[in-house]
Short mmCIF file of the C-alpha atoms (twelve columns), coordinates in Angstrom:
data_MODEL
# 
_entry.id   MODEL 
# 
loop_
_atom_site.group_PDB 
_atom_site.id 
_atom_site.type_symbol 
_atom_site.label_atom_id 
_atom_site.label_alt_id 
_atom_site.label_comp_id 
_atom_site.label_asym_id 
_atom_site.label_seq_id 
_atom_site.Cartn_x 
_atom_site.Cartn_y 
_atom_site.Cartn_z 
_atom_site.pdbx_PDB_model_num 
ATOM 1   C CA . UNK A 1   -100.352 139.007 147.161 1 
ATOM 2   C CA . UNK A 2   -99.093  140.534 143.805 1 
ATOM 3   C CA . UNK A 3   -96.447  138.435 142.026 1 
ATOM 4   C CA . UNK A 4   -92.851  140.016 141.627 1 
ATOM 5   C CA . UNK A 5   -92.234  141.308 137.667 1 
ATOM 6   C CA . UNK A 6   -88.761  140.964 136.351 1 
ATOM 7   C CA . UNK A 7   -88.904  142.997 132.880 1 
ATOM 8   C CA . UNK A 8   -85.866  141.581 130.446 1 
ATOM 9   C CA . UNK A 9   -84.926  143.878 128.016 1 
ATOM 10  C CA . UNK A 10  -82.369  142.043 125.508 1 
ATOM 11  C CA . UNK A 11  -81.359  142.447 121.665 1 
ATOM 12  C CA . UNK A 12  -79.925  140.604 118.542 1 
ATOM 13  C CA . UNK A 13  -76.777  140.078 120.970 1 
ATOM 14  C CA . UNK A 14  -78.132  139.502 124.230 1 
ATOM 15  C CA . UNK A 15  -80.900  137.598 123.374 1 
ATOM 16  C CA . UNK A 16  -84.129  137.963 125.873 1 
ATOM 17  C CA . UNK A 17  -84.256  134.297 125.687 1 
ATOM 18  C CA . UNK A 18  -80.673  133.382 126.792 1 
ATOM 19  C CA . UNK A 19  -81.353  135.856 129.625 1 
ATOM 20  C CA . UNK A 20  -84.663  133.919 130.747 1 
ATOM 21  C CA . UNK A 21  -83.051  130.069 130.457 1 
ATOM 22  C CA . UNK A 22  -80.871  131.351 133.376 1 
ATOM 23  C CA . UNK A 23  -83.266  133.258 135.261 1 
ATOM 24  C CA . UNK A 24  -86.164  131.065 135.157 1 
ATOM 25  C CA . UNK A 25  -84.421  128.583 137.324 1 
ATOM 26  C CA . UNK A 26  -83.423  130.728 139.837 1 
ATOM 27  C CA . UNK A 27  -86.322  132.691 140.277 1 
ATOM 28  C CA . UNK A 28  -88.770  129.835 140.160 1 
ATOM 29  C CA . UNK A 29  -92.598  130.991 140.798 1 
ATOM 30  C CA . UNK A 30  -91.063  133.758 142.710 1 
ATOM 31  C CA . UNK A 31  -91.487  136.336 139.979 1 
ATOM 32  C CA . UNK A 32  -92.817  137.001 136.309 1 
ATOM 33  C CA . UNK A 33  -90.349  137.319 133.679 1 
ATOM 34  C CA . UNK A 34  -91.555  139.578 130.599 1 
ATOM 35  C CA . UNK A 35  -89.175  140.090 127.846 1 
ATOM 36  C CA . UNK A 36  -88.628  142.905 124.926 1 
ATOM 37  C CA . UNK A 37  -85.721  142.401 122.065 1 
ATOM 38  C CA . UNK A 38  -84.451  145.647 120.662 1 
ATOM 39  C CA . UNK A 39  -82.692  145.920 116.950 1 
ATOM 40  C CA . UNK A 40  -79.495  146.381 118.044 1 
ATOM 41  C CA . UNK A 41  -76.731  145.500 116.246 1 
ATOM 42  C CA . UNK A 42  -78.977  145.793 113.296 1 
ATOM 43  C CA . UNK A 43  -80.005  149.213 114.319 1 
ATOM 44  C CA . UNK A 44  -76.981  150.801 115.640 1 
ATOM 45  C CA . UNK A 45  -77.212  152.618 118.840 1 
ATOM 46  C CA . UNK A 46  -77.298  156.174 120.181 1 
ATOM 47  C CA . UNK A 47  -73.951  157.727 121.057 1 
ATOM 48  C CA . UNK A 48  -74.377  160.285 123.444 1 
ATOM 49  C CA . UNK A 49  -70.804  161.467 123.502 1 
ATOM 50  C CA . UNK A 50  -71.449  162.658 119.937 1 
ATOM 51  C CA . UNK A 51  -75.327  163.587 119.313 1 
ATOM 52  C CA . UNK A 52  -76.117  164.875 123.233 1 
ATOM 53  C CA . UNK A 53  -78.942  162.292 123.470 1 
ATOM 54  C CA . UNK A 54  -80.152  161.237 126.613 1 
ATOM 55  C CA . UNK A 55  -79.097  163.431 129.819 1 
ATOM 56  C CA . UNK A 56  -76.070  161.460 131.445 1 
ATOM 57  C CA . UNK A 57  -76.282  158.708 129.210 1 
ATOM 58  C CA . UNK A 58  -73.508  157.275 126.407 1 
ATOM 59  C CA . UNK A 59  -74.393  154.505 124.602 1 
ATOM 60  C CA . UNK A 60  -78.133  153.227 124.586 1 
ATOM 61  C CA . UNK A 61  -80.687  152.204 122.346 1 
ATOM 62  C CA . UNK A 62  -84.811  152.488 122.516 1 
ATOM 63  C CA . UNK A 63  -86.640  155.131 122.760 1 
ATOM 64  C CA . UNK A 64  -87.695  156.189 126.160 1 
ATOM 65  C CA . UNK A 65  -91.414  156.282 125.730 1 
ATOM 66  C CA . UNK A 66  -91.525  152.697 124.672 1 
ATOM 67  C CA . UNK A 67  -89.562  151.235 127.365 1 
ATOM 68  C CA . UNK A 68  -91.422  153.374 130.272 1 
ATOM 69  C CA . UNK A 69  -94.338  151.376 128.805 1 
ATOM 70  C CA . UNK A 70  -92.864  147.837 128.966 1 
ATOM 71  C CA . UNK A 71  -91.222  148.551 132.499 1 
ATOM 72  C CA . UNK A 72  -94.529  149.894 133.924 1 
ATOM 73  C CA . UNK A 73  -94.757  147.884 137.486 1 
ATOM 74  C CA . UNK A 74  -91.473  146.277 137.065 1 
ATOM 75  C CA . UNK A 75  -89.329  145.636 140.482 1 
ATOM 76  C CA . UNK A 76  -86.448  144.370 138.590 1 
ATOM 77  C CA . UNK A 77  -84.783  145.480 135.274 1 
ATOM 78  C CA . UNK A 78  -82.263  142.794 133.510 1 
ATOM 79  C CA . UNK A 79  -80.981  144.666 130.753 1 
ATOM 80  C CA . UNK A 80  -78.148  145.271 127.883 1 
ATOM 81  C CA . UNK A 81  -78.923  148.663 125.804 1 
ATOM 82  C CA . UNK A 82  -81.868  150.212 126.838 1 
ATOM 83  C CA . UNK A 83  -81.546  153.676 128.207 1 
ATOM 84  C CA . UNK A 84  -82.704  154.362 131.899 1 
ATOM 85  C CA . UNK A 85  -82.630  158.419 132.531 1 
ATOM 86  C CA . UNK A 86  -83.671  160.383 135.450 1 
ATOM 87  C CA . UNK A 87  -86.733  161.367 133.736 1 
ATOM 88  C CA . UNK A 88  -87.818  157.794 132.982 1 
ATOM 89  C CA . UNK A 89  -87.110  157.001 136.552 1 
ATOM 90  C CA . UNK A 90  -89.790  159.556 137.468 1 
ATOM 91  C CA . UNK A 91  -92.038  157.116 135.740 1 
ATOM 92  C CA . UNK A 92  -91.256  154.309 137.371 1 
ATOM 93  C CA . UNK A 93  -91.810  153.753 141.031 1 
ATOM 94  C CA . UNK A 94  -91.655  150.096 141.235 1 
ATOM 95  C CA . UNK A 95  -88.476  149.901 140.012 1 
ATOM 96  C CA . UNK A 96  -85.711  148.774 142.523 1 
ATOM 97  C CA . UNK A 97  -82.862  147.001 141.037 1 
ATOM 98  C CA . UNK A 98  -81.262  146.872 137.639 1 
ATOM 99  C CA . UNK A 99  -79.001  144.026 136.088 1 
ATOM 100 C CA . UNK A 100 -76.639  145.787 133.004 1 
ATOM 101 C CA . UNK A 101 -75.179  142.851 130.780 1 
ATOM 102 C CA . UNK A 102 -72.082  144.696 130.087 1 
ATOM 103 C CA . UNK A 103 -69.078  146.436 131.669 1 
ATOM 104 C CA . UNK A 104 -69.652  149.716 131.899 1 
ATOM 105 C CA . UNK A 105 -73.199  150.802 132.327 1 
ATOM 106 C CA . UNK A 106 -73.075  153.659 130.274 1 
ATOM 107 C CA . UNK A 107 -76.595  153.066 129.299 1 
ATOM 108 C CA . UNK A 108 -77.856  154.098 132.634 1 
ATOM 109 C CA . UNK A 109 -78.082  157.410 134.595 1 
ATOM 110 C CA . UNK A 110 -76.239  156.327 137.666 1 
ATOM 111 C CA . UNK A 111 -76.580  159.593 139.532 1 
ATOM 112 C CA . UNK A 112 -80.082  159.326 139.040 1 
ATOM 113 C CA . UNK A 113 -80.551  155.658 140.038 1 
ATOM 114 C CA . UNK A 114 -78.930  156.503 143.425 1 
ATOM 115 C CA . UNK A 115 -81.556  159.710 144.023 1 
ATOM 116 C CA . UNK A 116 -84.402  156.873 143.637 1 
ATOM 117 C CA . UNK A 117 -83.006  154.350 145.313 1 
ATOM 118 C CA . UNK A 118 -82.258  152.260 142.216 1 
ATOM 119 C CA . UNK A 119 -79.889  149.744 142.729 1 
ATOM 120 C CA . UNK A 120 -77.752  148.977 139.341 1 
ATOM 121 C CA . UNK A 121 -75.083  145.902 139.124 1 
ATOM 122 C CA . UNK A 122 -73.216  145.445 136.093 1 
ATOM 123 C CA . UNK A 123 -70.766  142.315 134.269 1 
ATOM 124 C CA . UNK A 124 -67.465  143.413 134.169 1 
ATOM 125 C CA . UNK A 125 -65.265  141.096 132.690 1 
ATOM 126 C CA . UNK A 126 -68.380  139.429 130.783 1 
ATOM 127 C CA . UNK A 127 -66.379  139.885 127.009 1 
ATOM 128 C CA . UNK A 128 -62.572  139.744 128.052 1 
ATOM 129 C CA . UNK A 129 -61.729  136.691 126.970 1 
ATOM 130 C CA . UNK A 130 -63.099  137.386 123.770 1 
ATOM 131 C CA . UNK A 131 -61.646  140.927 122.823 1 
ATOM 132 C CA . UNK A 132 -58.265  139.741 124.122 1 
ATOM 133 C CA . UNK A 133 -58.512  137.139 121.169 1 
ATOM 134 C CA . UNK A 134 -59.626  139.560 119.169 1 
ATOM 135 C CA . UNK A 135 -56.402  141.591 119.972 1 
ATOM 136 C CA . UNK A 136 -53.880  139.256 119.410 1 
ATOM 137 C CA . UNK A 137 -55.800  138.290 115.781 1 
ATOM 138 C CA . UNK A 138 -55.413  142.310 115.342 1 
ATOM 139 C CA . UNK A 139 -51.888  142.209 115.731 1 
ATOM 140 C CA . UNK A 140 -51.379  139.370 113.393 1 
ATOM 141 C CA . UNK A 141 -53.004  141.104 110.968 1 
ATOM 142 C CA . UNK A 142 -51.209  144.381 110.737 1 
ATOM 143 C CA . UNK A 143 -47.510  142.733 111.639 1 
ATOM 144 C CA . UNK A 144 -47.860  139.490 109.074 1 
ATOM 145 C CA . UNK A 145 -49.507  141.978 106.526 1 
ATOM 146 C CA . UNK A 146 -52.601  139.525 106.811 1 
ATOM 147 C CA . UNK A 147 -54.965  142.391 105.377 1 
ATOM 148 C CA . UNK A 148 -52.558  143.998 102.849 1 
ATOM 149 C CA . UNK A 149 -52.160  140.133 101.533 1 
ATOM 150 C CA . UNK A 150 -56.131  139.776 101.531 1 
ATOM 151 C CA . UNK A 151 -57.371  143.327 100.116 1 
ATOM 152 C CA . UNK A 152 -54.513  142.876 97.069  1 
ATOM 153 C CA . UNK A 153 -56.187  139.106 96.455  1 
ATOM 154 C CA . UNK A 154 -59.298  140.164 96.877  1 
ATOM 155 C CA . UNK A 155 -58.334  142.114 93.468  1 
ATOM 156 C CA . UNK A 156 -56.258  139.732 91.391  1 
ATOM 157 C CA . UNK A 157 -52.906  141.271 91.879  1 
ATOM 158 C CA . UNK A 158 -50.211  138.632 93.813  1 
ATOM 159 C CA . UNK A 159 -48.850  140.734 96.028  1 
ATOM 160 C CA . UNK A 160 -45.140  138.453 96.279  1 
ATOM 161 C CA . UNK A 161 -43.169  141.738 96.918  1 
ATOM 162 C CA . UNK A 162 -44.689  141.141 100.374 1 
ATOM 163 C CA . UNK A 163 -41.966  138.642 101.071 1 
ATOM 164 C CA . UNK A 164 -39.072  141.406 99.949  1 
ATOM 165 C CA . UNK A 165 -37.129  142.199 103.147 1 
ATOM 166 C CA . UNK A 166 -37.787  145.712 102.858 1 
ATOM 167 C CA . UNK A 167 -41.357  144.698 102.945 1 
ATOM 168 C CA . UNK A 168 -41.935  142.381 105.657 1 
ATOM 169 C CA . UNK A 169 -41.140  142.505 109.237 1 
ATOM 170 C CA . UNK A 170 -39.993  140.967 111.884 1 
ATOM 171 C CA . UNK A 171 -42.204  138.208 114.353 1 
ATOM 172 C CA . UNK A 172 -43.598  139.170 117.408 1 
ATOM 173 C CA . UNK A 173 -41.045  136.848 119.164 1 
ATOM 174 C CA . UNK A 174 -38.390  140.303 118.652 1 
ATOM 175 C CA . UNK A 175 -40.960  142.974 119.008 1 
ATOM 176 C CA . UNK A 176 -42.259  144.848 122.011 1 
ATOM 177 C CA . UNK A 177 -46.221  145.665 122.824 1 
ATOM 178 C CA . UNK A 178 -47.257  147.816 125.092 1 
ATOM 179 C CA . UNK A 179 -50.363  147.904 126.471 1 
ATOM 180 C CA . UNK A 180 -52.240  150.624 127.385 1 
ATOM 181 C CA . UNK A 181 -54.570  149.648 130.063 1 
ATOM 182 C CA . UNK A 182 -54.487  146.965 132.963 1 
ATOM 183 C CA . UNK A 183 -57.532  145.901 133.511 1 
ATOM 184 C CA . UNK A 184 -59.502  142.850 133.037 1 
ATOM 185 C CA . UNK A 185 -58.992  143.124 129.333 1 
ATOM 186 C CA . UNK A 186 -55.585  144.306 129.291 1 
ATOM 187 C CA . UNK A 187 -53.975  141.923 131.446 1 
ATOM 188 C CA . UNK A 188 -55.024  138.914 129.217 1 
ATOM 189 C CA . UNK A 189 -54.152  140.339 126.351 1 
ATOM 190 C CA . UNK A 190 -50.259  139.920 128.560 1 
ATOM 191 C CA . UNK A 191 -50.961  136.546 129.151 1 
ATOM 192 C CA . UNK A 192 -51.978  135.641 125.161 1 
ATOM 193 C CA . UNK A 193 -49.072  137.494 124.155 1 
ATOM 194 C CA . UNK A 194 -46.750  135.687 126.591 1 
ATOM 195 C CA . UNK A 195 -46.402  132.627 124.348 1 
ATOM 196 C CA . UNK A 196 -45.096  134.591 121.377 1 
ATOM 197 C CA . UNK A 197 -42.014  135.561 123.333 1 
ATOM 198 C CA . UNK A 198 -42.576  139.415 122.718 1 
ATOM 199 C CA . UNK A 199 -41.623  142.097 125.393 1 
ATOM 200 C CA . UNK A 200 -44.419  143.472 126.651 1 
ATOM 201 C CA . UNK A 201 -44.978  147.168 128.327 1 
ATOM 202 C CA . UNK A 202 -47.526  147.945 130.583 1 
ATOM 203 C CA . UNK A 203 -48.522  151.471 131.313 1 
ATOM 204 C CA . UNK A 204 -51.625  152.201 133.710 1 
ATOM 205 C CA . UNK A 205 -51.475  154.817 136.716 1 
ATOM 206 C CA . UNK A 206 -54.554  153.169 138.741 1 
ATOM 207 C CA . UNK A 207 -53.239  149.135 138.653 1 
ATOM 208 C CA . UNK A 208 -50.095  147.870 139.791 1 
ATOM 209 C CA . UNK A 209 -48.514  144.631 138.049 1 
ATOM 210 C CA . UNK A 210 -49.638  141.325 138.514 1 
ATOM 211 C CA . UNK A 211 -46.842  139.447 140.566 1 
ATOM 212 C CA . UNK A 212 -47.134  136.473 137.879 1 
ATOM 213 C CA . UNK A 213 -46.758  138.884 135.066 1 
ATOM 214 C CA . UNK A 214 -43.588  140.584 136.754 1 
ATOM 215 C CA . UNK A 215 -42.054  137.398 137.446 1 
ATOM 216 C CA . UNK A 216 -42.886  136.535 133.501 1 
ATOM 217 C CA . UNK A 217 -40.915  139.948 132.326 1 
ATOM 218 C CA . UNK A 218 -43.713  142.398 131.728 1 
ATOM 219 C CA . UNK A 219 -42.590  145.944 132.408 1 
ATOM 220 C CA . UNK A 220 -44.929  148.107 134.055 1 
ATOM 221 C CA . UNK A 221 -44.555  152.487 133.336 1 
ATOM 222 C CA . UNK A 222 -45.016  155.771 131.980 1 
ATOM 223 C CA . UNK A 223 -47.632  156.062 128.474 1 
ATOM 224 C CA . UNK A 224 -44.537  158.297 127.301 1 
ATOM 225 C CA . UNK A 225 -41.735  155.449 127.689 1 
ATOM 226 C CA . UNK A 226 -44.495  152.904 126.241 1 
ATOM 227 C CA . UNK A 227 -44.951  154.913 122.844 1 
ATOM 228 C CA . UNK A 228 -41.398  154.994 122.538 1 
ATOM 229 C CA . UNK A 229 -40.734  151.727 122.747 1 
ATOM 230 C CA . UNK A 230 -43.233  149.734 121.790 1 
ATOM 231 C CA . UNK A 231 -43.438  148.515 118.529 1 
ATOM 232 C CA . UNK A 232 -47.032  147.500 118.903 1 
ATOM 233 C CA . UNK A 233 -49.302  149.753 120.689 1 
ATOM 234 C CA . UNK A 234 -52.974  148.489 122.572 1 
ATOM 235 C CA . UNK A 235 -55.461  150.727 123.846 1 
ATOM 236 C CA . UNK A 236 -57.290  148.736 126.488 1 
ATOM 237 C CA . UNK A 237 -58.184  151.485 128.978 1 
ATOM 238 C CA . UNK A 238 -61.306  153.106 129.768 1 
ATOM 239 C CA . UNK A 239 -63.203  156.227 128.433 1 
ATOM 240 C CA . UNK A 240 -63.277  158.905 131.362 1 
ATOM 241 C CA . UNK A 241 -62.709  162.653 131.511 1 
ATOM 242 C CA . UNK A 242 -58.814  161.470 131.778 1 
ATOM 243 C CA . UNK A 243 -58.387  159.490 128.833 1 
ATOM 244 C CA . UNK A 244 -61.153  161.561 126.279 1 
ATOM 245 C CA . UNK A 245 -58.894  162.833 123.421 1 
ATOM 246 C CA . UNK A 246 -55.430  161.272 125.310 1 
ATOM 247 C CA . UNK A 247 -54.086  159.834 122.363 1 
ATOM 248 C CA . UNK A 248 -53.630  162.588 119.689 1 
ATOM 249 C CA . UNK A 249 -50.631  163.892 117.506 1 
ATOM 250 C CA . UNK A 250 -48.302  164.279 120.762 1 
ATOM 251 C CA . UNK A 251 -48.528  160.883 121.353 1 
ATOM 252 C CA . UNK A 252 -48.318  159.590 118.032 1 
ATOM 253 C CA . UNK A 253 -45.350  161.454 116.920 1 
ATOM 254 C CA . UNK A 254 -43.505  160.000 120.255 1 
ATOM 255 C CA . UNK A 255 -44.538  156.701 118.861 1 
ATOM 256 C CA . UNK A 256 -41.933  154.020 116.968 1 
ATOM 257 C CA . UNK A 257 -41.459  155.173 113.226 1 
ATOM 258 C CA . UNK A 258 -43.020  152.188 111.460 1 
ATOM 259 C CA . UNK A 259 -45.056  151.065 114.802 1 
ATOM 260 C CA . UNK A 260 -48.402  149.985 114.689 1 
ATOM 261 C CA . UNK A 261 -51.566  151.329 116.461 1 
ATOM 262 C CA . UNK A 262 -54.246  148.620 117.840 1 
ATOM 263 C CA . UNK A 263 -57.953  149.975 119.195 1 
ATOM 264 C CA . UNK A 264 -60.408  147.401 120.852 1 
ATOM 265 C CA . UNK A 265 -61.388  149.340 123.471 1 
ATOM 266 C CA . UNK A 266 -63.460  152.929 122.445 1 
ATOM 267 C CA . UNK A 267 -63.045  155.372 119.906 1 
ATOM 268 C CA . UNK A 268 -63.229  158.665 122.208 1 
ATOM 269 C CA . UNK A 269 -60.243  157.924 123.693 1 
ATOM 270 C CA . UNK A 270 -58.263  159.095 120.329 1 
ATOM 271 C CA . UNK A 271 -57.994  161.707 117.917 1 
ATOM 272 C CA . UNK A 272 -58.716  160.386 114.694 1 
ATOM 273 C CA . UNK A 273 -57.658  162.775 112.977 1 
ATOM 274 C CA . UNK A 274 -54.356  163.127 114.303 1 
ATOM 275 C CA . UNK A 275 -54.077  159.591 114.012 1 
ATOM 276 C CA . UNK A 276 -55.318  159.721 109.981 1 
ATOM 277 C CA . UNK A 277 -52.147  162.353 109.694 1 
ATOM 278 C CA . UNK A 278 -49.979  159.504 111.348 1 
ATOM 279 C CA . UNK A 279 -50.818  157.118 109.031 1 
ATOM 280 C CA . UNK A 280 -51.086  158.935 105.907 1 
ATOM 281 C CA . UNK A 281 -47.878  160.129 106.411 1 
ATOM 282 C CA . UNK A 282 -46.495  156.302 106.811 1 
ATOM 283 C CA . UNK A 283 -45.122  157.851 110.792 1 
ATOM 284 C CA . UNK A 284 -47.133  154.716 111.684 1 
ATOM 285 C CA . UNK A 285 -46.703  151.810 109.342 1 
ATOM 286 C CA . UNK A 286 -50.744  150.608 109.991 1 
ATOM 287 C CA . UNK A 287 -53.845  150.448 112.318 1 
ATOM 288 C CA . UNK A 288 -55.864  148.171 113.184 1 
ATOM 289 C CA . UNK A 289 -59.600  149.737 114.038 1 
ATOM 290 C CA . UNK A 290 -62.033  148.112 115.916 1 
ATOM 291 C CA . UNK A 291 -63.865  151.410 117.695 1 
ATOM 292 C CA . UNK A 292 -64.428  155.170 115.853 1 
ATOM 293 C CA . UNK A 293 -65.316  158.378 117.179 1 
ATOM 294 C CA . UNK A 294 -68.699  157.985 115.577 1 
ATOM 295 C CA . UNK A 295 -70.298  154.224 114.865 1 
ATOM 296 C CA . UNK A 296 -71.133  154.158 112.054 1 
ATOM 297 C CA . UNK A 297 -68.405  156.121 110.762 1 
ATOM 298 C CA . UNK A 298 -69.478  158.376 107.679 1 
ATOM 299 C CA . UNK A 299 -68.639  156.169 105.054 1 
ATOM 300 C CA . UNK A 300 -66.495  158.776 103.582 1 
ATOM 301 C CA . UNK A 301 -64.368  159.374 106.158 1 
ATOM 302 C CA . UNK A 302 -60.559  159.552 104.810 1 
ATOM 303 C CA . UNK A 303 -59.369  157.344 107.728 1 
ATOM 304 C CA . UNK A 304 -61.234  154.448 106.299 1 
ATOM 305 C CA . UNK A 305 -60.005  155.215 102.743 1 
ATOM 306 C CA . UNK A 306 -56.516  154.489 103.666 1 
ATOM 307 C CA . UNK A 307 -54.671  151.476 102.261 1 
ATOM 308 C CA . UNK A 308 -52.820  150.705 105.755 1 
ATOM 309 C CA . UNK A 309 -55.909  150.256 108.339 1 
ATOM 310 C CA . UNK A 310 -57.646  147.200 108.967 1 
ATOM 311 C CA . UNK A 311 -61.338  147.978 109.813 1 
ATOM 312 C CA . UNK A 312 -63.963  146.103 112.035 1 
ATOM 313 C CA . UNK A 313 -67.107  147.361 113.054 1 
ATOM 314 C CA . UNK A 314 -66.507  146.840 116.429 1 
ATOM 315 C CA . UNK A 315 -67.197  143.187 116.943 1 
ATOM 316 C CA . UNK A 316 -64.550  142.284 119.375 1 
ATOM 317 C CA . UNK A 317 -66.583  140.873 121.905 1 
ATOM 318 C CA . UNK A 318 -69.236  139.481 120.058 1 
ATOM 319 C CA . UNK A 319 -69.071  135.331 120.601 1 
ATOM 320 C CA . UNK A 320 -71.875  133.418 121.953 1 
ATOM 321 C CA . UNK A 321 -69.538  132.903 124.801 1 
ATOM 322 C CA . UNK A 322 -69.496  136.141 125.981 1 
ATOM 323 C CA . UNK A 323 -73.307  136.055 126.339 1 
ATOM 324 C CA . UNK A 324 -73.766  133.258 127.977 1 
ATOM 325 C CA . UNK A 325 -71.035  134.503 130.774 1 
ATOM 326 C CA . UNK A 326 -72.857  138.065 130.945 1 
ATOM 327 C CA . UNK A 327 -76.657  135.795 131.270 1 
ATOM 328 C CA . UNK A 328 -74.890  133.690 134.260 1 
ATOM 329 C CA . UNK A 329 -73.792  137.201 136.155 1 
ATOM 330 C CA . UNK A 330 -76.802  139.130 135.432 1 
ATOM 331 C CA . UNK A 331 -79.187  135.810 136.257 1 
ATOM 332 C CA . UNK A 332 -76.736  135.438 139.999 1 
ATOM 333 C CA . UNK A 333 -77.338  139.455 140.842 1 
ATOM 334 C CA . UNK A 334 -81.139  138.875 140.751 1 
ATOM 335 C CA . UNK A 335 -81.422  135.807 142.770 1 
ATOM 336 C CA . UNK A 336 -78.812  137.199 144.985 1 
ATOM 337 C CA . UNK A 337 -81.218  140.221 145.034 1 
ATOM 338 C CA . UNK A 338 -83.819  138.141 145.949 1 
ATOM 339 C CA . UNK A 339 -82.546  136.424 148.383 1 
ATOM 340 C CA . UNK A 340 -81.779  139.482 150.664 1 
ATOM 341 C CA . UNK A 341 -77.706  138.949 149.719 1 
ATOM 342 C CA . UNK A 342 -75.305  141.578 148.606 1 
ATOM 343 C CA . UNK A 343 -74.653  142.272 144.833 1 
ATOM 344 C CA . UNK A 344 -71.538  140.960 143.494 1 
ATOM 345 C CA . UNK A 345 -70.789  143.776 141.177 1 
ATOM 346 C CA . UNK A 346 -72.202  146.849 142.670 1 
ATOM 347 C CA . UNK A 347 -72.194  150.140 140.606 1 
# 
């Protein structure tokens, strides 16, 4: 009888290996595991949204050919970035369930799984504890004036008009943040923030408030009332057709004079260009940017020439925790698979 082939498809993040110490286990001599490591984050990945790429894929990264080749024969995929497309799918008949490492499975033509009976399960969740850290170290740094402190060290000048009254600002303890976004990231960014004694605004039309988190003061309504009163303002939604392009100059203008604009979640969700005009014009007192429109941004791009924008190349859920919780649900939806059980996290 032919042996089962799992075919693991990992990267510099998601290492093949920390997928395998998980599955091996579970699988036992049920299966053969085969594993491939892409380049990514060393080699950045394709983003559909911007260069076309792939048919009804987003983010991905190998090229087609090559990963046809490795999955040849393969009844289960466990996989991060590599792209899956109708037309590879064509290719691969012994393919019948796919584990995606990551929230949204944007690597993988859904549509085109369901025409071939592809099952696909994703990790939702897997990096929330670690981008809500992330958040709240964003915040820091654009309220306490963390980076402007740093950047001026960094070149010899002792910045101590920082401490000037008309320089600093106030703690978070008599600020408001609003989130933008309820989801599994969102809501414990609330709970992080709780602590710090700030008033915090929710505003998501498809989640209703936590009964802990109403209890605890958090406010949930409208994006329009958020901007307006939030001194702090946290994109944690999703990209869809909804929220592509939601945040531009409208919603900036209606923002806080002086507030400050926080992005962990994805860069197609704002115009950065009306958002370069909000800063440059000091409307917004700073950003803090974890997620562009384009990754890598062209290096000279205004936006990251300004002097009030804290950059990161979009490492807020990078920690090894984060894959060793995305290895445990990937590793569970193939032995559930297995087994003959239903998938925790269907797509």
């Amino acid at each position: 009888m032919n042996r089962r082939r799992i075919a693991v498809i990992g990267d510099r993040f998601m290492k093949p290996e920390a997928f395998v110490a998980v599955l091996a286990p579970l699988v036992g001599g049920e299966a053969d595991l085969d594993s491939l490591e892409l380049g990514w984050p060393d080699e950045p990945m394709r983003h559909g949204y911007v260069d076309g790429g792939l048919p009804g894929l987003k983010e991905y990264l190998g090229e087609p050919d090559a990963i046809v080749a490795f999955l040849d024969g393969a009844e289960i995929l466990v996989n991060h970035l590599a792209p899956i497309s109708g037309a590879m799918l064509e290719r691969l008949p012994a393919l019948k369930f796919i584990a995606v490492s990551r929230g949204g499975p944007v690597n993988i033509d859904l549509a085109a799984c369901r025409r071939h009976g592809v099952a696909v399960v994703n990790a939702p969740g897997r990096n929330a504890s670690a981008v809500a850290e992330f958040t709240i170290g964003a915040i820091l740094a654009e309220t306490r004036l963390i980076r402007a402190g740093h950047e001026a060290l960094r070149r010899g000048v002792w910045r101590g008009d920082l401490y000037r009254a008309d320089r600093t600002g106030s703690e978070l303890s008599e600020m408001t943040v609003g989130l933008i976004g309820y989801s599994l990231i969102g809501t414990r960014v609330g709970k992080l923030l709780k602590p710090f004694g700030c008033r915090i605004l929710v505003s998501d039309p498809y989640k209703s408030l936590d009964p802990a988190d109403a209890a605890d003061g958090v406010v949930q309504t409208g994006l329009d009332r958020l901007l307006a009163e939030s001194d702090v303002v946290s994109l944690h939604a999703r990209v869809t057709a909804e929220t592509a392009g939601f945040l531009a100059r409208a919603q900036f203008a209606r923002m806080k004079p002086g507030a400050y604009f926080i992005n962990t979640a994805r860069g197609p969700m704002v115009d950065y260009e009306d958002l370069y005009q909000a800063l440059k014009s000091r409307h917004l007192r700073g950003a803090m940017l974890e997620t562009f429109w384009l990754e890598p941004p062209p290096p000279d791009a205004p936006l990251l020439q300004l002097d009030n924008v804290t950059l990161t190349p979009h490492i807020a859920g990078a920690s090894t925790t984060t894959v060793k919780i995305a290895a445990r649900m990937a590793a569970e939806e193939v032995r559930r698979y297995l087994a003959g059980e239903p998938p925790i996290n269907p797509c």
